[in-house]
PDB file of C-alpha atoms in Angstrom:
ATOM      1  CA  UNK A   1      -2.074  12.183   1.016  1.00 82.00           C
ATOM      2  CA  UNK A   2      -0.797   8.629   1.519  1.00 93.00           C
ATOM      3  CA  UNK A   3      -3.052   5.702   1.589  1.00 95.00           C
ATOM      4  CA  UNK A   4      -3.079   2.167   2.877  1.00 95.00           C
ATOM      5  CA  UNK A   5      -3.179  -0.729   0.327  1.00 94.00           C
ATOM      6  CA  UNK A   6      -6.905  -1.180   1.036  1.00 95.00           C
ATOM      7  CA  UNK A   7      -7.666   2.469   0.425  1.00 95.00           C
ATOM      8  CA  UNK A   8      -5.530   2.529  -2.744  1.00 95.00           C
ATOM      9  CA  UNK A   9      -7.293  -0.584  -4.143  1.00 95.00           C
ATOM     10  CA  UNK A  10     -10.748   1.234  -3.607  1.00 94.00           C
ATOM     11  CA  UNK A  11      -9.497   4.197  -5.550  1.00 93.00           C
ATOM     12  CA  UNK A  12      -8.287   1.852  -8.260  1.00 94.00           C
ATOM     13  CA  UNK A  13     -11.602  -0.034  -8.227  1.00 93.00           C
ATOM     14  CA  UNK A  14     -10.121  -3.373  -7.376  1.00 95.00           C
ATOM     15  CA  UNK A  15      -9.880  -5.558  -4.199  1.00 96.00           C
ATOM     16  CA  UNK A  16      -7.084  -5.314  -1.727  1.00 95.00           C
ATOM     17  CA  UNK A  17      -6.160  -8.985  -2.404  1.00 96.00           C
ATOM     18  CA  UNK A  18      -5.985  -8.262  -6.160  1.00 96.00           C
ATOM     19  CA  UNK A  19      -3.647  -5.350  -5.614  1.00 96.00           C
ATOM     20  CA  UNK A  20      -1.470  -7.222  -3.202  1.00 95.00           C
ATOM     21  CA  UNK A  21      -1.323 -10.206  -5.656  1.00 95.00           C
ATOM     22  CA  UNK A  22      -0.211  -7.874  -8.474  1.00 96.00           C
ATOM     23  CA  UNK A  23       2.343  -6.201  -6.240  1.00 96.00           C
ATOM     24  CA  UNK A  24       3.862  -9.585  -5.449  1.00 95.00           C
ATOM     25  CA  UNK A  25       3.724 -10.826  -9.135  1.00 95.00           C
ATOM     26  CA  UNK A  26       5.342  -7.553 -10.406  1.00 95.00           C
ATOM     27  CA  UNK A  27       8.156  -7.833  -7.781  1.00 95.00           C
ATOM     28  CA  UNK A  28       7.194  -4.763  -5.792  1.00 95.00           C
ATOM     29  CA  UNK A  29       6.545  -6.791  -2.791  1.00 94.00           C
ATOM     30  CA  UNK A  30       8.556  -9.723  -1.289  1.00 93.00           C
ATOM     31  CA  UNK A  31       6.764 -12.927  -0.390  1.00 90.00           C
ATOM     32  CA  UNK A  32       6.679 -11.777   3.224  1.00 90.00           C
ATOM     33  CA  UNK A  33       4.805  -8.570   2.323  1.00 88.00           C
ATOM     34  CA  UNK A  34       7.752  -6.229   2.716  1.00 91.00           C
ATOM     35  CA  UNK A  35       8.691  -3.748   0.046  1.00 94.00           C
ATOM     36  CA  UNK A  36      11.280  -4.946  -2.464  1.00 94.00           C
ATOM     37  CA  UNK A  37      14.544  -3.170  -2.324  1.00 94.00           C
ATOM     38  CA  UNK A  38      14.258  -1.582  -5.739  1.00 93.00           C
ATOM     39  CA  UNK A  39      11.106   0.251  -4.567  1.00 93.00           C
ATOM     40  CA  UNK A  40      12.480   1.699  -1.367  1.00 92.00           C
ATOM     41  CA  UNK A  41      12.719   5.477  -1.752  1.00 93.00           C
ATOM     42  CA  UNK A  42      11.144   5.275  -5.156  1.00 93.00           C
ATOM     43  CA  UNK A  43       8.365   7.640  -4.181  1.00 94.00           C
ATOM     44  CA  UNK A  44       5.420   5.364  -5.007  1.00 96.00           C
ATOM     45  CA  UNK A  45       5.311   2.896  -2.107  1.00 96.00           C
ATOM     46  CA  UNK A  46       6.866   2.816   1.304  1.00 96.00           C
ATOM     47  CA  UNK A  47       6.650   0.955   4.636  1.00 95.00           C
ATOM     48  CA  UNK A  48       5.468   2.957   7.641  1.00 94.00           C
ATOM     49  CA  UNK A  49       6.815   1.728  10.942  1.00 93.00           C
ATOM     50  CA  UNK A  50       4.325   1.338  13.775  1.00 93.00           C
ATOM     51  CA  UNK A  51       4.363   0.229  17.340  1.00 94.00           C
ATOM     52  CA  UNK A  52       1.639  -1.418  19.518  1.00 92.00           C
ATOM     53  CA  UNK A  53       1.740  -2.706  23.101  1.00 89.00           C
ATOM     54  CA  UNK A  54      -0.845  -5.525  23.600  1.00 86.00           C
ATOM     55  CA  UNK A  55      -1.677  -5.798  27.192  1.00 85.00           C
ATOM     56  CA  UNK A  56      -1.407  -9.644  27.099  1.00 87.00           C
ATOM     57  CA  UNK A  57       2.210  -9.488  25.757  1.00 81.00           C
ATOM     58  CA  UNK A  58       3.450  -6.899  28.236  1.00 82.00           C
ATOM     59  CA  UNK A  59       5.998  -5.490  25.758  1.00 88.00           C
ATOM     60  CA  UNK A  60       5.966  -3.418  22.566  1.00 90.00           C
ATOM     61  CA  UNK A  61       5.512  -5.054  19.193  1.00 90.00           C
ATOM     62  CA  UNK A  62       6.980  -3.327  16.157  1.00 91.00           C
ATOM     63  CA  UNK A  63       5.531  -3.824  12.678  1.00 90.00           C
ATOM     64  CA  UNK A  64       5.304  -2.045   9.332  1.00 92.00           C
ATOM     65  CA  UNK A  65       2.372  -1.102   7.075  1.00 93.00           C
ATOM     66  CA  UNK A  66       2.596  -0.745   3.284  1.00 95.00           C
ATOM     67  CA  UNK A  67       1.511   2.705   2.106  1.00 96.00           C
ATOM     68  CA  UNK A  68       0.947   4.149  -1.276  1.00 96.00           C
ATOM     69  CA  UNK A  69       1.671   7.766  -2.101  1.00 95.00           C
ATOM     70  CA  UNK A  70      -0.572   9.936  -4.374  1.00 94.00           C
ATOM     71  CA  UNK A  71       2.136   9.561  -7.109  1.00 95.00           C
ATOM     72  CA  UNK A  72       2.010   5.824  -6.422  1.00 96.00           C
ATOM     73  CA  UNK A  73      -1.798   5.742  -7.180  1.00 95.00           C
ATOM     74  CA  UNK A  74      -1.132   7.174 -10.600  1.00 94.00           C
ATOM     75  CA  UNK A  75       1.830   4.850 -11.160  1.00 96.00           C
ATOM     76  CA  UNK A  76      -0.162   1.764 -10.108  1.00 96.00           C
ATOM     77  CA  UNK A  77      -3.036   2.745 -12.376  1.00 95.00           C
ATOM     78  CA  UNK A  78      -0.606   3.084 -15.395  1.00 95.00           C
ATOM     79  CA  UNK A  79       1.198  -0.169 -14.498  1.00 94.00           C
ATOM     80  CA  UNK A  80      -2.040  -2.180 -14.107  1.00 94.00           C
ATOM     81  CA  UNK A  81      -3.741  -0.426 -17.023  1.00 93.00           C
ATOM     82  CA  UNK A  82      -6.663   1.131 -15.033  1.00 90.00           C
ATOM     83  CA  UNK A  83      -8.042   4.518 -15.906  1.00 88.00           C
ATOM     84  CA  UNK A  84      -8.936   6.610 -12.886  1.00 82.00           C
ATOM     85  CA  UNK A  85     -11.674   9.148 -13.640  1.00 75.00           C
ATOM     86  CA  UNK A  86     -11.767  10.729 -10.179  1.00 69.00           C
ATOM     87  CA  UNK A  87      -9.675  10.212  -7.087  1.00 66.00           C
ATOM     88  CA  UNK A  88     -11.882  10.502  -3.897  1.00 65.00           C
ATOM     89  CA  UNK A  89     -10.671  12.389  -0.849  1.00 65.00           C
ATOM     90  CA  UNK A  90      -9.021   9.991   1.513  1.00 58.00           C
ATOM     91  CA  UNK A  91     -11.860  10.283   4.126  1.00 60.00           C
ATOM     92  CA  UNK A  92     -14.376   8.995   1.646  1.00 56.00           C
ATOM     93  CA  UNK A  93     -12.206   6.303  -0.038  1.00 52.00           C
ATOM     94  CA  UNK A  94     -12.098   4.093   3.137  1.00 50.00           C
TER      95      UNK A  94
END
């Protein structure tokens, strides 16, 4: 079950901004928010490609969303030094 950064932060008991700042400071994220090359295909974090078509633009817009795998939740907790007592189901974490 993969989670957005916001959902992962809730599981870790921290704010989304705190988690994103930690990811940038640790080198996992580039300054533009994209995943650093050394973490691509690492199994903890990945970028999910998405497409939207806003009516006012008249064409498709492509973007990516940072996602955290279940293994990534455990990895982040260990890296940050957070003890997770219980991981809630995805539907209740958001």
